[in-house]
Amino acid sequence: MGAGRSLKRMGRLIGAAGLLGLVVGLLSLGLGAAVDGAAALFAAQPGLGWAMPVAGFAAFGLYRLLRVDFSWSTARVVKAAREGEEVPLRLAFAIIAGTALTILGGGSVGKEAAALQMGVAASGPLRRLAAPAQRRLLAPAAMAAALGALLDAPLAGIVFSFEVMRKRPAGPAEVACPAVAALVAWGVARMGGARLLPGSFPKAALVVPDEVLPALGLAVAVGLIAAAMARVFCGALHGLRRGLARLGAPLFALAVGGAATSLGLGYAEVFGYEGLRAYCGTGAAQIAAALAGDAPWWGFAAKAALTLLTLAGGYKGGEIMPVLAVGACLGAAVGEGACALAAMGGAAVPCSSGLAASGALPAILGFSAFFAACAKCPLAAGVMAAELFGPEAAAVSVPAIALAYLCSGQRGLYPTAIALRDDCGARRGVLG
């Protein structure tokens, strides 16, 4: 009887996880369509950049209309999932519309972290399909499904759900639930045509035997620089949010952040820097440019600045894709500098052959390392690199990811993040 009851509970959980994956996959396609449509409209109508504050006010009004607290963010959703707090279903629809409005006004946000909010919100009504003791597993499963579907990396989504929740799996059910949800959502997204970038990533060997040492040296350099950049980025984000919070109502923060973004874009065009507009949006275009070796050396700074203004102002959307874009552009810049310095000294460089010649290797290193440093999820970063770029890229990324994570300090994007190390080794403590 006991074994039969356990099997029945497991069957109910797997069924609920599969249904959750289907729902999250469909919602992810809807989110992607809304964001892509808004991005296309912004590209066709450059004047919409001046309407950034209006987009923020519209999102605020929509949240009020749906009776959703405007303070719901990815960080708050992650914390709520960890503590068993209920996330309102209405948030799923609010975050889709809010993200599209931010993109329409020229904000720098992504879809992936927004999908995490959407997925956890959608998991609420499905909890009663699982046994009471297993209902808490659906929220992290929704995170795995959302990230796996939109990043085209279901295994990374599964690992991320454990890392961001700071919880080790205690049994087969805790692994099976996010695995089923992530794989189903990923399959739905793939059938719907969702991809992180158009086309596919190159997965051929990035490093030939005589280039192993220079490539590892580049990985170390990218990891250390990504850690320093993560400290600056996360510190600036927390500082700006605290400063704008002192203004009082969220509308004031939206006004300041939106006006600063609009003025920045407007004056960039006046002074001949039209290229800054390309750094609005999710960041997928910047990742593609960095992988192709076409990103300017200052691209990471432009993307980081626009992302900080957007997120600190309280605009709705995700932070994962912009962080990946900043990292890819940062890695490409470091690689370009390393190649220039090595060429001046007549040394062998890891950009002398194969895919690395296009800038792909440094960009991949930055992509993985900066995400690990900001999200405090090094295992997910490594798995994501393997899924998107292949095992060779993941192997070379290990030193960069490890150093970026260990040296990035305590501040991260999410309140559940482990603050393991500071100053590359001084133990400070662990959260959770």
Short mmCIF file of C-alpha atoms in Angstrom, two decimals:
data_model
loop_
_atom_site.label_atom_id
_atom_site.label_comp_id
_atom_site.label_asym_id
_atom_site.label_seq_id
_atom_site.Cartn_x
_atom_site.Cartn_y
_atom_site.Cartn_z
CA MET A 1 0.00 0.00 0.00
CA GLY A 2 2.79 2.40 0.92
CA ALA A 3 4.60 1.90 -2.39
CA GLY A 4 1.36 2.26 -4.35
CA ARG A 5 0.51 5.48 -2.55
CA SER A 6 3.98 6.87 -3.27
CA LEU A 7 3.68 5.99 -6.94
CA LYS A 8 0.29 7.67 -7.10
CA ARG A 9 1.71 10.83 -5.52
CA MET A 10 4.62 10.78 -7.94
CA GLY A 11 2.24 10.33 -10.86
CA ARG A 12 0.15 13.30 -9.74
CA LEU A 13 3.28 15.40 -9.38
CA ILE A 14 4.63 14.45 -12.82
CA GLY A 15 1.23 15.18 -14.36
CA ALA A 16 1.08 18.58 -12.67
CA ALA A 17 4.66 19.33 -13.76
CA GLY A 18 3.90 18.36 -17.34
CA LEU A 19 0.81 20.57 -17.41
CA LEU A 20 2.82 23.39 -15.84
CA GLY A 21 5.47 23.01 -18.53
CA LEU A 22 2.80 23.21 -21.23
CA VAL A 23 1.29 26.36 -19.70
CA VAL A 24 4.66 28.03 -19.19
CA GLY A 25 5.75 27.13 -22.71
CA LEU A 26 2.62 28.70 -24.21
CA LEU A 27 2.91 31.78 -22.01
CA SER A 28 6.58 32.10 -22.99
CA LEU A 29 5.58 32.14 -26.64
CA GLY A 30 3.04 34.85 -25.84
CA LEU A 31 5.63 36.87 -23.96
CA GLY A 32 8.10 36.47 -26.80
CA ALA A 33 5.55 37.59 -29.39
CA ALA A 34 4.58 40.64 -27.33
CA VAL A 35 8.20 41.69 -26.75
CA ASP A 36 9.25 41.06 -30.36
CA GLY A 37 6.29 43.10 -31.60
CA ALA A 38 7.14 45.97 -29.27
CA ALA A 39 10.80 45.86 -30.33
CA ALA A 40 9.85 45.96 -34.01
CA LEU A 41 7.58 48.96 -33.41
CA PHE A 42 10.31 50.78 -31.49
CA ALA A 43 12.78 50.13 -34.32
CA ALA A 44 10.29 51.47 -36.87
CA GLN A 45 9.36 54.55 -34.79
CA PRO A 46 12.51 55.99 -33.15
CA GLY A 47 10.46 58.77 -31.59
CA LEU A 48 9.00 56.27 -29.14
CA GLY A 49 12.19 56.62 -27.13
CA TRP A 50 10.85 59.95 -25.85
CA ALA A 51 7.78 58.13 -24.51
CA MET A 52 9.70 56.01 -21.98
CA PRO A 53 8.14 57.74 -18.93
CA VAL A 54 4.69 57.33 -20.47
CA ALA A 55 5.33 53.61 -20.93
CA GLY A 56 6.25 53.35 -17.26
CA PHE A 57 3.14 55.21 -16.15
CA ALA A 58 1.02 52.95 -18.38
CA ALA A 59 2.55 49.85 -16.78
CA PHE A 60 1.92 51.28 -13.31
CA GLY A 61 -1.72 51.94 -14.23
CA LEU A 62 -2.10 48.45 -15.62
CA TYR A 63 -0.80 46.90 -12.39
CA ARG A 64 -3.23 49.02 -10.41
CA LEU A 65 -6.06 47.99 -12.73
CA LEU A 66 -5.22 44.31 -12.27
CA ARG A 67 -4.79 44.83 -8.51
CA VAL A 68 -1.18 43.63 -8.60
CA ASP A 69 1.37 45.20 -6.28
CA PHE A 70 3.80 47.15 -8.47
CA SER A 71 6.69 46.11 -6.25
CA TRP A 72 6.61 42.53 -7.57
CA SER A 73 9.99 41.87 -9.19
CA THR A 74 12.03 38.82 -10.09
CA ALA A 75 13.92 39.06 -6.81
CA ARG A 76 10.67 39.24 -4.83
CA VAL A 77 9.17 36.32 -6.76
CA VAL A 78 12.25 34.18 -6.10
CA LYS A 79 12.08 35.04 -2.40
CA ALA A 80 8.35 34.30 -2.30
CA ALA A 81 8.87 30.91 -3.97
CA ARG A 82 11.56 30.03 -1.47
CA GLU A 83 9.43 31.00 1.51
CA GLY A 84 6.22 29.43 0.21
CA GLU A 85 4.45 32.77 -0.28
CA GLU A 86 1.70 32.78 -2.88
CA VAL A 87 2.29 34.78 -6.07
CA PRO A 88 -0.89 36.16 -7.68
CA LEU A 89 -1.90 34.68 -11.03
CA ARG A 90 -2.66 38.18 -12.32
CA LEU A 91 1.06 38.91 -12.22
CA ALA A 92 1.54 36.63 -15.24
CA PHE A 93 -0.53 38.90 -17.45
CA ALA A 94 0.78 42.10 -15.86
CA ILE A 95 4.44 41.22 -16.44
CA ILE A 96 3.84 40.31 -20.10
CA ALA A 97 2.20 43.67 -20.79
CA GLY A 98 4.63 45.58 -18.57
CA THR A 99 7.68 44.10 -20.30
CA ALA A 100 6.28 44.89 -23.73
CA LEU A 101 5.60 48.49 -22.68
CA THR A 102 9.17 48.88 -21.41
CA ILE A 103 10.59 47.57 -24.69
CA LEU A 104 8.22 49.82 -26.63
CA GLY A 105 9.66 52.87 -24.87
CA GLY A 106 13.27 51.85 -25.49
CA GLY A 107 14.06 50.25 -22.14
CA SER A 108 16.81 47.69 -21.72
CA VAL A 109 15.15 44.61 -20.21
CA GLY A 110 14.86 40.95 -21.15
CA LYS A 111 12.19 38.29 -21.36
CA GLU A 112 13.79 35.52 -19.31
CA ALA A 113 13.52 36.92 -15.79
CA ALA A 114 10.07 38.26 -16.66
CA ALA A 115 9.18 34.71 -17.67
CA LEU A 116 10.32 33.52 -14.23
CA GLN A 117 7.74 35.83 -12.66
CA MET A 118 5.12 34.70 -15.15
CA GLY A 119 5.85 31.02 -14.60
CA VAL A 120 5.73 31.14 -10.80
CA ALA A 121 2.49 33.11 -10.96
CA ALA A 122 0.98 30.53 -13.33
CA SER A 123 2.01 27.66 -11.06
CA GLY A 124 -0.40 28.71 -8.29
CA PRO A 125 -3.65 27.30 -9.72
CA LEU A 126 -1.94 24.02 -10.59
CA ARG A 127 -0.69 23.33 -7.08
CA ARG A 128 -3.87 21.55 -6.06
CA LEU A 129 -3.18 18.88 -8.70
CA ALA A 130 -0.20 17.68 -6.64
CA ALA A 131 -0.20 16.13 -3.20
CA PRO A 132 -0.12 18.75 -0.40
CA ALA A 133 3.42 17.85 0.64
CA GLN A 134 4.67 18.29 -2.94
CA ARG A 135 2.94 21.52 -3.93
CA ARG A 136 5.93 23.62 -2.95
CA LEU A 137 7.91 21.95 -5.77
CA LEU A 138 5.88 23.58 -8.55
CA ALA A 139 7.19 27.13 -8.08
CA PRO A 140 10.86 26.22 -8.66
CA ALA A 141 9.73 23.90 -11.47
CA ALA A 142 8.06 26.91 -13.09
CA MET A 143 11.35 28.80 -12.92
CA ALA A 144 13.16 25.92 -14.60
CA ALA A 145 10.48 25.75 -17.29
CA ALA A 146 10.53 29.49 -17.99
CA LEU A 147 14.29 29.81 -18.23
CA GLY A 148 14.70 26.61 -20.21
CA ALA A 149 12.03 27.62 -22.71
CA LEU A 150 13.30 31.11 -23.44
CA LEU A 151 17.04 30.42 -23.30
CA ASP A 152 16.74 27.17 -25.28
CA ALA A 153 18.61 25.54 -22.40
CA PRO A 154 16.37 23.26 -20.31
CA LEU A 155 19.19 21.71 -18.30
CA ALA A 156 20.46 25.16 -17.31
CA GLY A 157 16.92 26.03 -16.25
CA ILE A 158 16.78 22.97 -14.00
CA VAL A 159 20.13 23.75 -12.38
CA PHE A 160 19.23 27.43 -12.01
CA SER A 161 16.04 26.56 -10.15
CA PHE A 162 18.07 24.77 -7.48
CA GLU A 163 20.86 27.34 -7.31
CA VAL A 164 18.66 30.40 -7.08
CA MET A 165 16.49 28.74 -4.43
CA ARG A 166 19.63 27.62 -2.58
CA LYS A 167 18.20 24.17 -2.03
CA ARG A 168 19.69 20.77 -2.65
CA PRO A 169 17.32 18.12 -4.04
CA ALA A 170 16.19 15.89 -1.20
CA GLY A 171 14.74 13.11 -3.34
CA PRO A 172 13.75 11.96 -6.84
CA ALA A 173 10.55 14.03 -6.81
CA GLU A 174 12.49 17.27 -6.35
CA VAL A 175 14.52 16.49 -9.46
CA ALA A 176 11.75 15.00 -11.57
CA CYS A 177 9.36 17.92 -11.13
CA PRO A 178 11.56 20.71 -12.59
CA ALA A 179 13.01 18.31 -15.15
CA VAL A 180 9.60 17.41 -16.57
CA ALA A 181 8.36 21.00 -16.51
CA ALA A 182 11.51 22.34 -18.16
CA LEU A 183 11.61 19.72 -20.90
CA VAL A 184 7.93 20.13 -21.75
CA ALA A 185 8.17 23.93 -21.81
CA TRP A 186 11.33 23.73 -23.91
CA GLY A 187 9.61 21.41 -26.38
CA VAL A 188 6.61 23.71 -26.66
CA ALA A 189 8.86 26.73 -27.19
CA ARG A 190 10.92 24.90 -29.81
CA MET A 191 7.78 23.86 -31.69
CA GLY A 192 6.61 27.47 -31.51
CA GLY A 193 9.86 28.71 -33.03
CA ALA A 194 11.32 30.36 -29.92
CA ARG A 195 15.12 30.73 -29.92
CA LEU A 196 17.57 32.77 -27.90
CA LEU A 197 19.04 34.10 -31.14
CA PRO A 198 18.18 33.62 -34.80
CA GLY A 199 19.90 30.58 -36.22
CA SER A 200 22.07 28.36 -34.09
CA PHE A 201 25.21 28.92 -32.08
CA PRO A 202 28.52 27.59 -33.42
CA LYS A 203 29.51 24.48 -31.48
CA ALA A 204 32.72 23.42 -33.18
CA ALA A 205 35.97 23.17 -31.22
CA LEU A 206 37.00 26.60 -29.97
CA VAL A 207 40.50 25.72 -28.85
CA VAL A 208 43.16 23.72 -30.67
CA PRO A 209 45.89 21.98 -28.64
CA ASP A 210 48.62 24.61 -29.12
CA GLU A 211 46.23 27.35 -28.01
CA VAL A 212 45.11 25.84 -24.70
CA LEU A 213 47.34 27.94 -22.46
CA PRO A 214 46.58 31.29 -24.12
CA ALA A 215 42.87 30.45 -24.02
CA LEU A 216 43.04 29.61 -20.32
CA GLY A 217 44.93 32.85 -19.72
CA LEU A 218 42.18 34.72 -21.50
CA ALA A 219 39.59 32.89 -19.37
CA VAL A 220 41.34 34.00 -16.19
CA ALA A 221 41.48 37.60 -17.39
CA VAL A 222 37.81 37.62 -18.42
CA GLY A 223 36.77 36.02 -15.12
CA LEU A 224 38.56 38.62 -13.00
CA ILE A 225 37.31 41.54 -15.07
CA ALA A 226 33.76 40.14 -15.08
CA ALA A 227 33.90 39.91 -11.27
CA ALA A 228 34.98 43.55 -11.00
CA MET A 229 32.29 44.61 -13.45
CA ALA A 230 29.65 42.63 -11.54
CA ARG A 231 30.60 44.42 -8.33
CA VAL A 232 30.16 47.77 -10.06
CA PHE A 233 26.94 46.79 -11.83
CA CYS A 234 25.16 45.19 -8.85
CA GLY A 235 26.39 47.88 -6.48
CA ALA A 236 25.18 50.62 -8.81
CA LEU A 237 21.81 48.90 -9.26
CA HIS A 238 21.22 48.59 -5.51
CA GLY A 239 22.44 52.14 -4.91
CA LEU A 240 20.26 53.67 -7.62
CA ARG A 241 17.23 51.75 -6.42
CA ARG A 242 17.75 52.96 -2.86
CA GLY A 243 18.21 56.52 -4.04
CA LEU A 244 15.12 56.54 -6.23
CA ALA A 245 13.08 54.84 -3.51
CA ARG A 246 13.63 57.93 -1.35
CA LEU A 247 11.55 59.91 -3.83
CA GLY A 248 8.47 58.14 -2.47
CA ALA A 249 5.87 56.78 -4.87
CA PRO A 250 7.02 54.48 -7.71
CA LEU A 251 5.79 57.08 -10.21
CA PHE A 252 8.64 59.40 -9.26
CA ALA A 253 11.24 56.69 -9.84
CA LEU A 254 9.60 55.84 -13.18
CA ALA A 255 9.69 59.50 -14.18
CA VAL A 256 13.37 59.95 -13.29
CA GLY A 257 14.54 56.67 -14.83
CA GLY A 258 12.42 57.15 -17.94
CA ALA A 259 13.45 60.77 -18.45
CA ALA A 260 17.13 59.90 -18.03
CA THR A 261 16.83 57.10 -20.61
CA SER A 262 14.91 59.27 -23.07
CA LEU A 263 17.33 62.19 -22.74
CA GLY A 264 20.31 59.87 -23.09
CA LEU A 265 18.97 58.38 -26.31
CA GLY A 266 17.90 61.79 -27.63
CA TYR A 267 21.20 63.56 -26.99
CA ALA A 268 23.16 60.58 -28.30
CA GLU A 269 21.49 61.13 -31.65
CA VAL A 270 22.07 64.89 -31.52
CA PHE A 271 25.79 64.36 -31.01
CA GLY A 272 26.05 61.66 -33.65
CA TYR A 273 25.94 58.52 -31.49
CA GLU A 274 22.92 56.94 -33.14
CA GLY A 275 24.40 53.52 -32.42
CA LEU A 276 23.39 53.83 -28.76
CA ARG A 277 19.78 53.08 -29.74
CA ALA A 278 20.86 49.58 -30.75
CA TYR A 279 21.55 48.86 -27.05
CA CYS A 280 17.90 49.22 -26.11
CA GLY A 281 15.77 46.10 -25.97
CA THR A 282 16.54 42.63 -24.71
CA GLY A 283 20.21 42.33 -25.65
CA ALA A 284 19.91 39.43 -28.11
CA ALA A 285 21.31 41.62 -30.91
CA GLN A 286 24.32 42.58 -28.79
CA ILE A 287 25.05 38.93 -27.99
CA ALA A 288 24.94 38.08 -31.69
CA ALA A 289 27.25 41.00 -32.51
CA ALA A 290 29.72 40.03 -29.77
CA LEU A 291 29.83 36.41 -30.95
CA ALA A 292 30.48 37.60 -34.50
CA GLY A 293 33.25 39.94 -33.35
CA ASP A 294 31.27 43.02 -34.40
CA ALA A 295 30.61 44.60 -30.99
CA PRO A 296 32.42 47.91 -30.32
CA TRP A 297 34.72 47.93 -27.30
CA TRP A 298 32.38 50.29 -25.42
CA GLY A 299 29.28 48.16 -26.04
CA PHE A 300 29.26 46.59 -22.58
CA ALA A 301 29.23 50.02 -20.92
CA ALA A 302 26.37 51.28 -23.09
CA LYS A 303 24.25 48.21 -22.41
CA ALA A 304 25.03 48.29 -18.69
CA ALA A 305 24.14 51.99 -18.39
CA LEU A 306 20.79 51.63 -20.17
CA THR A 307 19.97 48.51 -18.14
CA LEU A 308 20.77 50.26 -14.86
CA LEU A 309 18.54 53.22 -15.69
CA THR A 310 15.67 50.95 -16.74
CA LEU A 311 15.80 48.52 -13.82
CA ALA A 312 16.56 51.12 -11.14
CA GLY A 313 13.63 53.21 -12.36
CA GLY A 314 11.28 50.32 -11.63
CA TYR A 315 10.41 49.45 -15.21
CA LYS A 316 9.07 45.97 -15.76
CA GLY A 317 11.05 43.29 -17.49
CA GLY A 318 13.86 40.87 -16.86
CA GLU A 319 17.51 41.33 -16.05
CA ILE A 320 18.96 38.02 -17.25
CA MET A 321 19.25 38.72 -20.98
CA PRO A 322 20.74 42.22 -20.50
CA VAL A 323 23.26 40.72 -18.07
CA LEU A 324 24.19 38.08 -20.65
CA ALA A 325 24.54 40.82 -23.27
CA VAL A 326 26.75 42.97 -21.03
CA GLY A 327 28.90 39.93 -20.32
CA ALA A 328 29.24 38.94 -23.98
CA CYS A 329 30.22 42.48 -24.99
CA LEU A 330 32.63 42.73 -22.04
CA GLY A 331 34.27 39.46 -23.01
CA ALA A 332 34.60 40.59 -26.62
CA ALA A 333 36.23 43.84 -25.46
CA VAL A 334 38.68 41.98 -23.22
CA GLY A 335 39.49 39.59 -26.04
CA GLU A 336 40.09 42.45 -28.44
CA GLY A 337 42.41 44.12 -25.95
CA ALA A 338 44.27 40.89 -25.22
CA CYS A 339 44.78 40.21 -28.90
CA ALA A 340 46.10 43.73 -29.47
CA LEU A 341 48.51 43.51 -26.54
CA ALA A 342 49.70 40.04 -27.54
CA ALA A 343 50.19 41.11 -31.14
CA MET A 344 52.29 44.07 -30.01
CA GLY A 345 54.49 41.66 -28.07
CA GLY A 346 54.62 39.11 -30.86
CA ALA A 347 53.01 36.41 -28.69
CA ALA A 348 50.56 33.72 -29.74
CA VAL A 349 46.98 34.72 -29.12
CA PRO A 350 43.81 32.62 -28.70
CA CYS A 351 42.15 34.57 -31.52
CA SER A 352 44.44 33.27 -34.22
CA SER A 353 42.31 30.48 -35.63
CA GLY A 354 38.94 28.82 -35.79
CA LEU A 355 35.84 30.32 -34.24
CA ALA A 356 37.91 32.28 -31.74
CA ALA A 357 39.11 34.46 -34.60
CA SER A 358 35.62 35.92 -34.85
CA GLY A 359 35.62 36.94 -31.21
CA ALA A 360 33.31 34.09 -30.23
CA LEU A 361 35.52 32.62 -27.51
CA PRO A 362 36.02 35.83 -25.48
CA ALA A 363 32.33 36.67 -25.88
CA ILE A 364 31.31 33.21 -24.62
CA LEU A 365 33.64 33.56 -21.64
CA GLY A 366 32.13 36.93 -20.73
CA PHE A 367 28.59 35.69 -21.36
CA SER A 368 29.04 32.86 -18.85
CA ALA A 369 31.26 34.59 -16.29
CA PHE A 370 29.22 37.77 -15.89
CA PHE A 371 26.01 35.81 -15.44
CA ALA A 372 27.68 33.64 -12.78
CA ALA A 373 28.94 36.74 -10.97
CA CYS A 374 25.66 38.66 -11.03
CA ALA A 375 23.20 35.81 -10.45
CA LYS A 376 25.53 33.86 -8.14
CA CYS A 377 24.68 30.72 -10.12
CA PRO A 378 27.97 29.29 -11.41
CA LEU A 379 26.69 25.78 -12.11
CA ALA A 380 23.81 27.11 -14.22
CA ALA A 381 26.27 29.33 -16.08
CA GLY A 382 28.47 26.35 -16.93
CA VAL A 383 25.56 24.17 -18.02
CA MET A 384 24.17 27.01 -20.12
CA ALA A 385 27.52 27.43 -21.87
CA ALA A 386 27.56 23.71 -22.66
CA GLU A 387 24.00 23.67 -24.00
CA LEU A 388 24.32 26.82 -26.11
CA PHE A 389 27.94 26.68 -27.26
CA GLY A 390 29.08 23.10 -26.82
CA PRO A 391 31.25 21.17 -24.34
CA GLU A 392 34.55 22.71 -25.53
CA ALA A 393 33.31 26.20 -24.78
CA ALA A 394 31.99 25.11 -21.39
CA ALA A 395 35.34 23.52 -20.48
CA VAL A 396 37.29 26.68 -21.31
CA SER A 397 34.69 28.77 -19.46
CA VAL A 398 35.20 26.95 -16.14
CA PRO A 399 38.09 29.15 -14.90
CA ALA A 400 36.28 32.32 -15.95
CA ILE A 401 33.05 31.26 -14.24
CA ALA A 402 34.81 30.15 -11.06
CA LEU A 403 36.88 33.32 -10.68
CA ALA A 404 33.96 35.60 -11.54
CA TYR A 405 31.77 33.90 -8.96
CA LEU A 406 34.35 33.75 -6.18
CA CYS A 407 35.58 37.32 -6.65
CA SER A 408 32.28 39.12 -7.26
CA GLY A 409 31.47 39.90 -3.63
CA GLN A 410 28.20 39.59 -1.80
CA ARG A 411 25.81 41.67 -3.87
CA GLY A 412 23.84 39.90 -6.57
CA LEU A 413 20.63 40.20 -8.51
CA TYR A 414 18.58 38.02 -6.16
CA PRO A 415 18.14 38.12 -2.38
CA THR A 416 18.59 34.37 -2.04
CA ALA A 417 22.05 34.51 -3.60
CA ILE A 418 24.88 32.83 -1.75
CA ALA A 419 27.45 35.36 -0.58
CA LEU A 420 30.30 32.91 -0.30
CA ARG A 421 33.38 34.98 -0.83
CA ASP A 422 34.63 38.51 -0.86
CA ASP A 423 37.97 39.80 -2.09
CA CYS A 424 38.63 36.49 -3.86
CA GLY A 425 38.82 34.35 -0.77
CA ALA A 426 37.82 36.04 2.48
CA ARG A 427 34.82 34.12 3.77
CA ARG A 428 31.91 36.39 4.63
CA GLY A 429 28.96 34.05 5.16
CA VAL A 430 26.22 32.12 3.47
CA LEU A 431 22.59 33.03 2.99
CA GLY A 432 20.14 30.16 3.26
#
